[in-house]
Short mmCIF file of C-alpha atoms in Angstrom, two decimals:
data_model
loop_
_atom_site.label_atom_id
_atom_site.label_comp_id
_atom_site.label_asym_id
_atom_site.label_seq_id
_atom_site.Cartn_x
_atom_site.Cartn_y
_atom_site.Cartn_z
CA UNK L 108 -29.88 5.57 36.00
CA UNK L 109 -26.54 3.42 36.58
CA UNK L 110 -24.66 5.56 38.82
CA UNK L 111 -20.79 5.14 38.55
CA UNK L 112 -18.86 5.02 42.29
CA UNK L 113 -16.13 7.92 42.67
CA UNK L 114 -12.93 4.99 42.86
CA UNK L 115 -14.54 3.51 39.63
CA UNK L 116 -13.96 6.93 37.84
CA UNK L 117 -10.63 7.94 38.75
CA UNK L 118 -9.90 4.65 37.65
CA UNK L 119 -11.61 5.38 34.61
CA UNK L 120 -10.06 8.32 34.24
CA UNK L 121 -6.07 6.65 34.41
CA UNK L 122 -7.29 4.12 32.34
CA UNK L 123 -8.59 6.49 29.38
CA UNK L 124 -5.52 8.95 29.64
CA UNK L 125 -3.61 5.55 29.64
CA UNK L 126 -5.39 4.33 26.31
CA UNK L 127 -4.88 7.52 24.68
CA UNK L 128 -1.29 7.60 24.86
CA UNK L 129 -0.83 3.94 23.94
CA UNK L 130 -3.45 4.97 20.89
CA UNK L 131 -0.86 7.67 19.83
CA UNK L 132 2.07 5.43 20.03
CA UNK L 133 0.40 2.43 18.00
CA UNK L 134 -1.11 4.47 15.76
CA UNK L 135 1.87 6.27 14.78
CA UNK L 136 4.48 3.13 14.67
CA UNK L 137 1.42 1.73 12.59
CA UNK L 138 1.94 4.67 10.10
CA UNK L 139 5.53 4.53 10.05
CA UNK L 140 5.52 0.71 8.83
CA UNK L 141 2.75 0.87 6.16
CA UNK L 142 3.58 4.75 4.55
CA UNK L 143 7.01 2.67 3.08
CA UNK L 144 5.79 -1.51 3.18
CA UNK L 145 4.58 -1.00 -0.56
CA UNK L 146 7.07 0.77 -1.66
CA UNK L 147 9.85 -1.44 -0.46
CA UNK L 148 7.69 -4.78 -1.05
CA UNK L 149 7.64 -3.59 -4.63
CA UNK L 150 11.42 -2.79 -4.70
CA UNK L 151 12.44 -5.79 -3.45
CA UNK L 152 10.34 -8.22 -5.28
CA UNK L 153 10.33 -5.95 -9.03
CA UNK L 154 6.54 -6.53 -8.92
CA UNK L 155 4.20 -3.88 -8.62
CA UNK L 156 1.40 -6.57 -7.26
CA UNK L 157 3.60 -8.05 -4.40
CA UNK L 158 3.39 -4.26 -3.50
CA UNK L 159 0.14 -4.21 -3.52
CA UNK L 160 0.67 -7.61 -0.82
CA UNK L 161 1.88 -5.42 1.68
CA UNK L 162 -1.03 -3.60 2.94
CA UNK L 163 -3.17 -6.55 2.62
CA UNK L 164 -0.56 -9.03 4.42
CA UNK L 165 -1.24 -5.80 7.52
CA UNK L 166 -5.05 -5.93 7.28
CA UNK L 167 -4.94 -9.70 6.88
CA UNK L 168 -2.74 -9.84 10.63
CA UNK L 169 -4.81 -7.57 12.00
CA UNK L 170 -7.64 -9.65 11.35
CA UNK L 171 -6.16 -13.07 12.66
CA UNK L 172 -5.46 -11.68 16.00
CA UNK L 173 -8.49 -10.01 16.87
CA UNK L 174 -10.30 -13.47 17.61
CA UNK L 175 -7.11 -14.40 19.63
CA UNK L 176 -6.81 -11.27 21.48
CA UNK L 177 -10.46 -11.11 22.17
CA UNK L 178 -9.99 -14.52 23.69
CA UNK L 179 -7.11 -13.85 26.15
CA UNK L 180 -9.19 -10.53 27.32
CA UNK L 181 -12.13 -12.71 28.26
CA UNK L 182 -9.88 -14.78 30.20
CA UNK L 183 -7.55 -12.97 31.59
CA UNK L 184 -8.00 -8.95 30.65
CA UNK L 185 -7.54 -6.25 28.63
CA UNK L 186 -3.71 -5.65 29.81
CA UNK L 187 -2.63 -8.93 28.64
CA UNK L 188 -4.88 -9.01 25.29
CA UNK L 189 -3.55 -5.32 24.84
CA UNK L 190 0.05 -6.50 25.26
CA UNK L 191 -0.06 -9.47 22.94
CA UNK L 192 -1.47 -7.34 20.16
CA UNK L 193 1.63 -4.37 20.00
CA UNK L 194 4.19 -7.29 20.92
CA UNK L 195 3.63 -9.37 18.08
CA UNK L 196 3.53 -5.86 16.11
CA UNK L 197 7.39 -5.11 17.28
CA UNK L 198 8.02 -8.38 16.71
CA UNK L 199 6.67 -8.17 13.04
CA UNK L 200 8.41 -4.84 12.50
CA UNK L 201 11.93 -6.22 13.62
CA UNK L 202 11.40 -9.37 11.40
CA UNK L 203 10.41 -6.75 8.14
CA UNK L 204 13.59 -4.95 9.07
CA UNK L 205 15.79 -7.74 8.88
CA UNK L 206 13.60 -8.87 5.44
CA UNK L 207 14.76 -5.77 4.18
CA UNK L 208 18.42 -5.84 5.21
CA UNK L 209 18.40 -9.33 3.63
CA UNK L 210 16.32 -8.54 0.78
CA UNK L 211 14.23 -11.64 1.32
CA UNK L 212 10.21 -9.89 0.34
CA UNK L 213 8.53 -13.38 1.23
CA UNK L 214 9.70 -13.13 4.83
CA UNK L 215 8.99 -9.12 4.55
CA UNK L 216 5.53 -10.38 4.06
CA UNK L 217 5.74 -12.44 6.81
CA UNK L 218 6.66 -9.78 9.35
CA UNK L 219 3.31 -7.06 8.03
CA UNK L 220 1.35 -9.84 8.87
CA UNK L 221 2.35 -9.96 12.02
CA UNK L 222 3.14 -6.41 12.31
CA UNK L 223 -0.91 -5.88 11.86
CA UNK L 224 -1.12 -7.20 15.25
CA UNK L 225 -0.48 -3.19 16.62
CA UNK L 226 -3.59 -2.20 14.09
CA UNK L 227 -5.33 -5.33 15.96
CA UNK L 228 -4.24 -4.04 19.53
CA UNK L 229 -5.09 0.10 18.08
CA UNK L 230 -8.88 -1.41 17.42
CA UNK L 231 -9.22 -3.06 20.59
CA UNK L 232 -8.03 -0.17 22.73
CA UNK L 233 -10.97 1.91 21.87
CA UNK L 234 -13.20 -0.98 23.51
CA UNK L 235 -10.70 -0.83 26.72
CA UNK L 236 -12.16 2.62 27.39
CA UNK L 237 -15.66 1.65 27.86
CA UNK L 238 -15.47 -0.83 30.42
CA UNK L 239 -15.82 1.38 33.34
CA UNK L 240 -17.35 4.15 31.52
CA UNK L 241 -20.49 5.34 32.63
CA UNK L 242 -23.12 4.62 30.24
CA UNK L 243 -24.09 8.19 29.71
CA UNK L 244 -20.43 8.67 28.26
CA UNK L 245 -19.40 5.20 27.41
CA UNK L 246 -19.41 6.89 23.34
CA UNK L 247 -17.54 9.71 24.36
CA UNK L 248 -14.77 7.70 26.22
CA UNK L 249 -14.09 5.76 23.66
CA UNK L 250 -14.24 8.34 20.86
CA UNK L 251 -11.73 9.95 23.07
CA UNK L 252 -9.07 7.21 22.09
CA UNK L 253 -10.22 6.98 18.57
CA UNK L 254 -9.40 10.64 18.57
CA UNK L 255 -6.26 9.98 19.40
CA UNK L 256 -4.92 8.35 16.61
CA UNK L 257 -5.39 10.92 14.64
CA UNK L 258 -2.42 12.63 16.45
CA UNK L 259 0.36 8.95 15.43
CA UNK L 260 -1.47 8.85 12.26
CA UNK L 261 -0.03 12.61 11.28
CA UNK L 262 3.42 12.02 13.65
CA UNK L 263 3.86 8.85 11.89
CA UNK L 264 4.72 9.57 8.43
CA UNK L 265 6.88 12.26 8.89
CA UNK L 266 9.20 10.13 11.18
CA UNK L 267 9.71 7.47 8.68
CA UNK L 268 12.26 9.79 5.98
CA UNK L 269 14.17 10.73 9.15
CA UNK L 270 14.62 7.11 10.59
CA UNK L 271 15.79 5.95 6.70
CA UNK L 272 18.39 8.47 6.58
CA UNK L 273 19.52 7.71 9.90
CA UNK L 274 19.80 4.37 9.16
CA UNK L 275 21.55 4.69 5.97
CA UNK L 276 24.22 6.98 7.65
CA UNK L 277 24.76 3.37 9.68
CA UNK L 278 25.43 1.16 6.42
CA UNK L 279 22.19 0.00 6.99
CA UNK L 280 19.41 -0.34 4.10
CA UNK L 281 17.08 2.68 3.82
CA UNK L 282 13.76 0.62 4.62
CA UNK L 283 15.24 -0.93 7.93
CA UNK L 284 15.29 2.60 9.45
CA UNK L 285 11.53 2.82 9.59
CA UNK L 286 10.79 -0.72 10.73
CA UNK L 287 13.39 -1.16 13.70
CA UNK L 288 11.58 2.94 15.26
CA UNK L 289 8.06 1.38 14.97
CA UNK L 290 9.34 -2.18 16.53
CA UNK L 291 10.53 0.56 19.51
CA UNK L 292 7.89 2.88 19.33
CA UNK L 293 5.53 -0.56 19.69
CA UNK L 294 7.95 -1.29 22.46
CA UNK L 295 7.08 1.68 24.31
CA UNK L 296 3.22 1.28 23.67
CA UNK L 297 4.22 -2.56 25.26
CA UNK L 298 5.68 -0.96 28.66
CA UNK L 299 2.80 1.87 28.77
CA UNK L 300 0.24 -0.89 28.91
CA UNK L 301 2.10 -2.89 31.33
CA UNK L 302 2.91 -0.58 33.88
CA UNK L 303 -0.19 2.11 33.42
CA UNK L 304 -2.95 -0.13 32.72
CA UNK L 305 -3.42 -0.92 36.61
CA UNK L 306 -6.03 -2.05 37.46
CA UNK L 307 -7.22 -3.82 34.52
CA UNK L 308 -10.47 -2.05 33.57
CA UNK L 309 -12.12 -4.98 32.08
CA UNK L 310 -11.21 -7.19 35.47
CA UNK L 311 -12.43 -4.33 37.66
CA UNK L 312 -16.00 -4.21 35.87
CA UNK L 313 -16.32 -7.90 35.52
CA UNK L 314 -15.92 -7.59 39.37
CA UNK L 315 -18.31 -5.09 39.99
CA UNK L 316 -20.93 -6.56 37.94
CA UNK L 317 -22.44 -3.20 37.02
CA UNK L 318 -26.47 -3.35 36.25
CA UNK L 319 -26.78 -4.86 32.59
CA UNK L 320 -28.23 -2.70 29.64
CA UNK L 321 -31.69 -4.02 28.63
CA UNK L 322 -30.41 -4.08 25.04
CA UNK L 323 -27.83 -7.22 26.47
CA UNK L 324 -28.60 -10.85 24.95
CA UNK L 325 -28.80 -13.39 27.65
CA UNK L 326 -27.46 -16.54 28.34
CA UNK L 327 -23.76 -17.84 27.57
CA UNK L 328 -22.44 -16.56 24.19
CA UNK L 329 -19.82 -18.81 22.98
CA UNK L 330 -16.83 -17.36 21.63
CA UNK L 331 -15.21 -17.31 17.78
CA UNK L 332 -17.51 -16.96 15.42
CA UNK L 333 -20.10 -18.85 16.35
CA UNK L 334 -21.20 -15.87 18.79
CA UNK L 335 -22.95 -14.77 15.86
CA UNK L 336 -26.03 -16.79 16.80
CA UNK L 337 -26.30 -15.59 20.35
CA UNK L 338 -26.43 -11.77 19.69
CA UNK L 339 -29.28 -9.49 20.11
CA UNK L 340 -30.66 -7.61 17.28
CA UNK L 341 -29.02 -4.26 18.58
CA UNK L 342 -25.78 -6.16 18.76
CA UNK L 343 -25.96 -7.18 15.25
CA UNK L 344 -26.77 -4.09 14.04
CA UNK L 345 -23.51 -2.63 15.73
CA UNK L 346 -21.72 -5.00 14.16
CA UNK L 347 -22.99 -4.64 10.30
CA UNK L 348 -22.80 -1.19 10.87
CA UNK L 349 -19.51 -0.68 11.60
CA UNK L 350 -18.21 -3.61 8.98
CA UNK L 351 -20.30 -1.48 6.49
CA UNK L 352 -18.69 1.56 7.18
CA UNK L 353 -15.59 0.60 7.41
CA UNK L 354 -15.66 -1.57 4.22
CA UNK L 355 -17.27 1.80 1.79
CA UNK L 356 -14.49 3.86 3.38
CA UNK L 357 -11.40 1.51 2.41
CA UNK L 358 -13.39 0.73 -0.88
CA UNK L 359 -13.81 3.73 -1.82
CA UNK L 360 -10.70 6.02 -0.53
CA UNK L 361 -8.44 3.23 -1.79
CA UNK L 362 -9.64 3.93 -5.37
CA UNK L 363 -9.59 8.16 -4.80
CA UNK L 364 -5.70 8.23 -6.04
CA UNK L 365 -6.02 5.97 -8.50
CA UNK L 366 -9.03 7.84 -10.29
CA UNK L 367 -7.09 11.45 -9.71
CA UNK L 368 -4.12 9.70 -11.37
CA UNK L 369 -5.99 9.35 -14.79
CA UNK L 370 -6.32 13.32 -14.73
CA UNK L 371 -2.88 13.33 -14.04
CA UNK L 372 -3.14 14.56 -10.20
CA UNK L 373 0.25 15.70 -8.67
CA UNK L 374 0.92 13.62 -5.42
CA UNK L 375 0.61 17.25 -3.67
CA UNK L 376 -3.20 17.24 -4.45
CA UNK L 377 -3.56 13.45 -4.14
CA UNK L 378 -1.78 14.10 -0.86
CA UNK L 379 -3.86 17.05 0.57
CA UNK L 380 -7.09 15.15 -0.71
CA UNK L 381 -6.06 11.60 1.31
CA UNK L 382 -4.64 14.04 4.43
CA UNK L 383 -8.22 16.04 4.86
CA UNK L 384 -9.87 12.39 4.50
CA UNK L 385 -7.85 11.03 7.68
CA UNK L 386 -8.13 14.18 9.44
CA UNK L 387 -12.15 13.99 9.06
CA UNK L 388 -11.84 10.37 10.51
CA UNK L 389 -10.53 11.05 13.47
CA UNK L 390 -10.72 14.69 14.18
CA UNK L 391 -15.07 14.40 14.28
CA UNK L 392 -15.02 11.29 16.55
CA UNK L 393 -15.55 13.45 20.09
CA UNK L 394 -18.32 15.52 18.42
CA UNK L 395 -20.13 11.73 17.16
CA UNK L 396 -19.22 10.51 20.69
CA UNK L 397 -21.19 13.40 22.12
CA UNK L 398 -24.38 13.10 20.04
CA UNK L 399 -24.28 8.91 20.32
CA UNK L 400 -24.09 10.00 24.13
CA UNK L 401 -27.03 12.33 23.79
CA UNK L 402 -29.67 11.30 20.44
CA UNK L 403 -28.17 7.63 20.91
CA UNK L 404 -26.39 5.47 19.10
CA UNK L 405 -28.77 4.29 16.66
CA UNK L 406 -30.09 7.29 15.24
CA UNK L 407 -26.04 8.68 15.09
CA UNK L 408 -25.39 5.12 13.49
CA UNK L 409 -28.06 6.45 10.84
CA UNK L 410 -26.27 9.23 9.96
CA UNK L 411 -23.08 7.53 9.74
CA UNK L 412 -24.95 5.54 7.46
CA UNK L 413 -26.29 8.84 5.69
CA UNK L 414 -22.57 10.43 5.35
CA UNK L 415 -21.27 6.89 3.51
CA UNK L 416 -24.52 7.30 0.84
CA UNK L 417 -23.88 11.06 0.37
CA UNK L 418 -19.87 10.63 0.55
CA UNK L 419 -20.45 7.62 -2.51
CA UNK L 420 -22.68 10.48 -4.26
CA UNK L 421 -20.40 13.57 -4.25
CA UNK L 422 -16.88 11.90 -4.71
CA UNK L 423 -18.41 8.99 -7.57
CA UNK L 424 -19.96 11.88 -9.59
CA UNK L 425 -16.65 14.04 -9.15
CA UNK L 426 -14.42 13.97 -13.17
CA UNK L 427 -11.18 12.96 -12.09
CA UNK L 428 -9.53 16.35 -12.33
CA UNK L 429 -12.04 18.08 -9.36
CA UNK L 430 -9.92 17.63 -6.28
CA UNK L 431 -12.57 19.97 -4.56
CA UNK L 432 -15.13 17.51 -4.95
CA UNK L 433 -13.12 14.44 -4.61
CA UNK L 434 -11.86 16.14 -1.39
CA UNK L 435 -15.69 17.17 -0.02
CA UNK L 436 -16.89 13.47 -0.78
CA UNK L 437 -13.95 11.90 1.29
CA UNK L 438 -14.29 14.08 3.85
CA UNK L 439 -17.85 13.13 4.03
CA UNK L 440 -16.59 9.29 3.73
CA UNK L 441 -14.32 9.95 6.69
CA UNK L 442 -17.15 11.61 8.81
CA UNK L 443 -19.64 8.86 8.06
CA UNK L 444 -16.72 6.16 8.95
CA UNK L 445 -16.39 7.97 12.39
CA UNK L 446 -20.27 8.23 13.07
CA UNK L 447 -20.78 4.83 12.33
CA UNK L 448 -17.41 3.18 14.59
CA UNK L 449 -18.16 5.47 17.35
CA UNK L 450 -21.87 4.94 17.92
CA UNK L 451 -21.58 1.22 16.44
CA UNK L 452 -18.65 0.32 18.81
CA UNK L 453 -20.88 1.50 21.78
CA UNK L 454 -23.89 -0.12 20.89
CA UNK L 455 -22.21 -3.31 20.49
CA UNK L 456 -20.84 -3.07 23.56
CA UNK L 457 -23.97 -2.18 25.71
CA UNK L 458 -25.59 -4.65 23.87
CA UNK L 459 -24.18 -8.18 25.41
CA UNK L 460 -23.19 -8.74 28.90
CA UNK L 461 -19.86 -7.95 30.39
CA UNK L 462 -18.57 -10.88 30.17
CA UNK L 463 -19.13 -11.65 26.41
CA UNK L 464 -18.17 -8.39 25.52
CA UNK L 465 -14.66 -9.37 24.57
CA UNK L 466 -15.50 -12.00 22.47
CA UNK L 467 -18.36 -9.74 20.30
CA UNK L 468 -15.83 -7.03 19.84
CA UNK L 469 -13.44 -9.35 18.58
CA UNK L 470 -15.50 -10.90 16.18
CA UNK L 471 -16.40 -7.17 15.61
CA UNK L 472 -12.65 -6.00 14.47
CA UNK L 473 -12.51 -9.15 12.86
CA UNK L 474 -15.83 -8.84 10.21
CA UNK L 475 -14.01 -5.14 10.07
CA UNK L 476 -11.00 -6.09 9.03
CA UNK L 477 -11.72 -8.66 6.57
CA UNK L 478 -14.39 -6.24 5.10
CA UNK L 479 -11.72 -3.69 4.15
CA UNK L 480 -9.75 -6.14 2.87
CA UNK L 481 -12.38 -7.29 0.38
CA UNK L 482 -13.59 -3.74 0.05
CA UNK L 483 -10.12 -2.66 -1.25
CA UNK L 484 -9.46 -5.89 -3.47
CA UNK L 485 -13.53 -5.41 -4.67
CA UNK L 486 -13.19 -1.59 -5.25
CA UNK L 487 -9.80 -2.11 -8.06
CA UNK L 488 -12.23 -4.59 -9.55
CA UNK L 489 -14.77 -2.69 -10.01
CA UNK L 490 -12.92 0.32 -10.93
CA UNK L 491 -10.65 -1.84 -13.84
CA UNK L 492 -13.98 -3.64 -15.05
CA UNK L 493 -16.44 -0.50 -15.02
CA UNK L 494 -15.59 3.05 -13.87
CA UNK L 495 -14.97 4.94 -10.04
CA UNK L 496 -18.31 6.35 -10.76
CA UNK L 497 -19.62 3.03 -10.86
CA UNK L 498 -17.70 2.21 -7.94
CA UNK L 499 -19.66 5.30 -5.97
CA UNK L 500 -23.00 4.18 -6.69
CA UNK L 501 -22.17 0.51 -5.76
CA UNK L 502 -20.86 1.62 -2.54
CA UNK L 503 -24.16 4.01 -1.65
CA UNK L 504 -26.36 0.98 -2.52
CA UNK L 505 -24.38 -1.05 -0.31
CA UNK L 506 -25.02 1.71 2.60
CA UNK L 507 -28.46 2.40 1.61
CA UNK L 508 -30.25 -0.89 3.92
CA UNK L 509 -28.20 0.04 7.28
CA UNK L 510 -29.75 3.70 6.88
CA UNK L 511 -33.00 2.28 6.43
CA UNK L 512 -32.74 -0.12 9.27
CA UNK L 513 -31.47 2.81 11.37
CA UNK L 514 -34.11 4.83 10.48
CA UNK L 515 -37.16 2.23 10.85
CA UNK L 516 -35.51 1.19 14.67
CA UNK L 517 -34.89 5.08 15.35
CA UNK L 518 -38.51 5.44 14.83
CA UNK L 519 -40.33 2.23 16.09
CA UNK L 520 -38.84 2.93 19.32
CA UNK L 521 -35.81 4.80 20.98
CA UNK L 522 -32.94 3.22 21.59
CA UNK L 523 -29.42 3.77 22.87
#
């Protein structure tokens, strides 16, 4: 059994209480940008599908940087990687304010795409938190800061009406308000990191050189995406897992309000359903920490796996006027989208040596990111051309080969 020394985990401890509160404040300026950036991209522009731009210009920054800021933590840490990542977020929120001000959408555009650099930095703080875990509780430390969000994501929101009015009592355009608070609330997250993230966890275990799992690949990994060909099996699988489950969840909650529409939903109930969805995302993560910790991460990777199938059955087969359904199949969707980050995050990162873990979990918010793009853009396809139901079964299919994978390497074998 690694054994962790007694410095190591007070400094793990700083570092994870550290993480947690820079979680909170990314996730909620994160929140506070993208709850109006449709809204007002649609305003501005008078098109409904330059809306639709705004969430994907987000997902589309987040998953340019993650390659970049995967890069600068190999070299140099996860302070300075963390740093770049909600610093190019302020900066894209202060650019999207002044697009709004001037009215100019193409430069609004512009600034979400860089303002996904926070989401970038939010993804790659959960990875922070493992470093100098000890393996026992590597899951649970980092579902710790996944947890987290979960407390910006419902703070968020609710702080973007106030920041409007306040703006408009300035002369100021309504949609500046929110921008310029997350550009300081990012600010904040900025200074947090700087001054709290001391030592730099990743530069204290590369230090260390702590005994390697036997699940690590060997040799140099290069870095981009040609690391691909130098992971492990196990590392792969972390990675497909968590791409999988993160593409059915976008998929299919993106579709969820669109479908209770036709029934003619109210935006309470559309609300209430899309609220207990992000609440089951984030508020299981300690609980799938704890049994990654204890069955390992494989087998809990197989029931994140299971939760996506059964989530695709329950919510596709739901008539657009059962919110009770709808509701039970995305809160299964949000459970299996926790199992499989939490337990797929730490398997990936037990499963290549310390030194290559930055680039593996970069390419690993990358394939994530870009899979929920496609997922979403897929999913309105698929819904337009056939039916949601159609879109549930697709989405089970598509989960059905990472359960049995799961299943068949739970079995042959026990891994972590």
């Amino acid at each position: 059994m690694v054994t962790v020394a007694p410095q190591v985990e007070r400094v793990q401890r700083k570092v994870v209480r550290v993480l947690t509160g820079t979680q909170i404040l990314g996730s909620a300026a994160v929140t506070i940008g993208l709850a109006i950036s449709t809204l007002i991209a649609a305003s501005l522009s008078g098109s409904d599908a330059v809306g639709g731009l705004a969430q994907t210009a987000a997902v589309a920054g987040a998953a340019l940087l993650a390659l970049p800021g995967a890069r600068l933590a190999q070299r140099r840490g996860r302070r300075p990687a963390l740093i770049l990542g909600y610093g190019m977020g302020a900066l894209g929120a202060v650019i999207a304010a002044v697009a709004v001000g001037a009215g100019l959408w193409p430069v609004l555009l512009v600034g979400l795409l860089l303002f996904g650099g926070a989401s970038s930095a939010n993804y790659a703080a959960r990875y922070a938190a493992t470093d100098l875990a000890d393996p026992q509780r590597r899951a649970r430390e980092l579902s710790r800061v996944v947890w987290a969000a979960m407390i910006g994501a419902i703070i968020g929101p609710n702080l973007a009406d106030p920041a409007g009015r306040l703006a408009a009592s300035l002369g100021l355009p309504v949609g500046v308000g929110p921008f310029l608070l997350a550009a300081l609330v990012l600010c904040a997250a900025v200074l947090v990191i700087q001054f709290g993230l001391r030592p730099d966890p990743l530069v204290v275990v590369k230090s260390t050189r702590p005994v390697e799992s036997p699940h690590c690949s060997g040799g140099g990994t290069p870095g981009g995406l040609k690391i691909w060909g130098s992971l492990g099996p196990m590392a792969r699988l972390a990675l497909v897992g968590v791409m999988l489950c993160h593409t059915a969840m976008v998929g299919l909650m993106s579709m969820t309000p669109v479908h209770m529409n036709h029934a003619g939903s109210s935006l309470r109930v559309v609300g209430v359903v899309i609220s207990l969805h992000v609440a089951a995302m984030y508020a299981a993560s300690p609980l799938f920490g704890w049994m990654a910790d204890r069955l390992g991460r494989v087998p809990v990777l197989a029931i994140g796996a299971s939760l996506v199938v059964a989530a695709s059955g329950v919510a596709g087969m739901a008539p657009s006027h059962d919110a009770p359904q709808l509701a039970a199949g995305l809160v299964l969707l949000g459970f299996g989208w926790s199992a499989g980050l939490v337990s797929g995050s730490a398997l990936l990162t037990e499963s290549v040596r310390v030194e290559d873990r930055p680039a593996a979990q970069g390419l690993s918010d990358l394939v994530m990111n870009v899979g929920g793009a496609v997922g979403g853009a897929v999913s309105g396809i698929v819904v337009t051309a056939w039916s949601y139901a159609a879109l549930g079964l697709i989405v089970g299919f598509t989960a059905l080969p990472l359960l049995v994978v799961c299943l068949y390497a739970s079995l042959r074998k026990p891994v972590r």
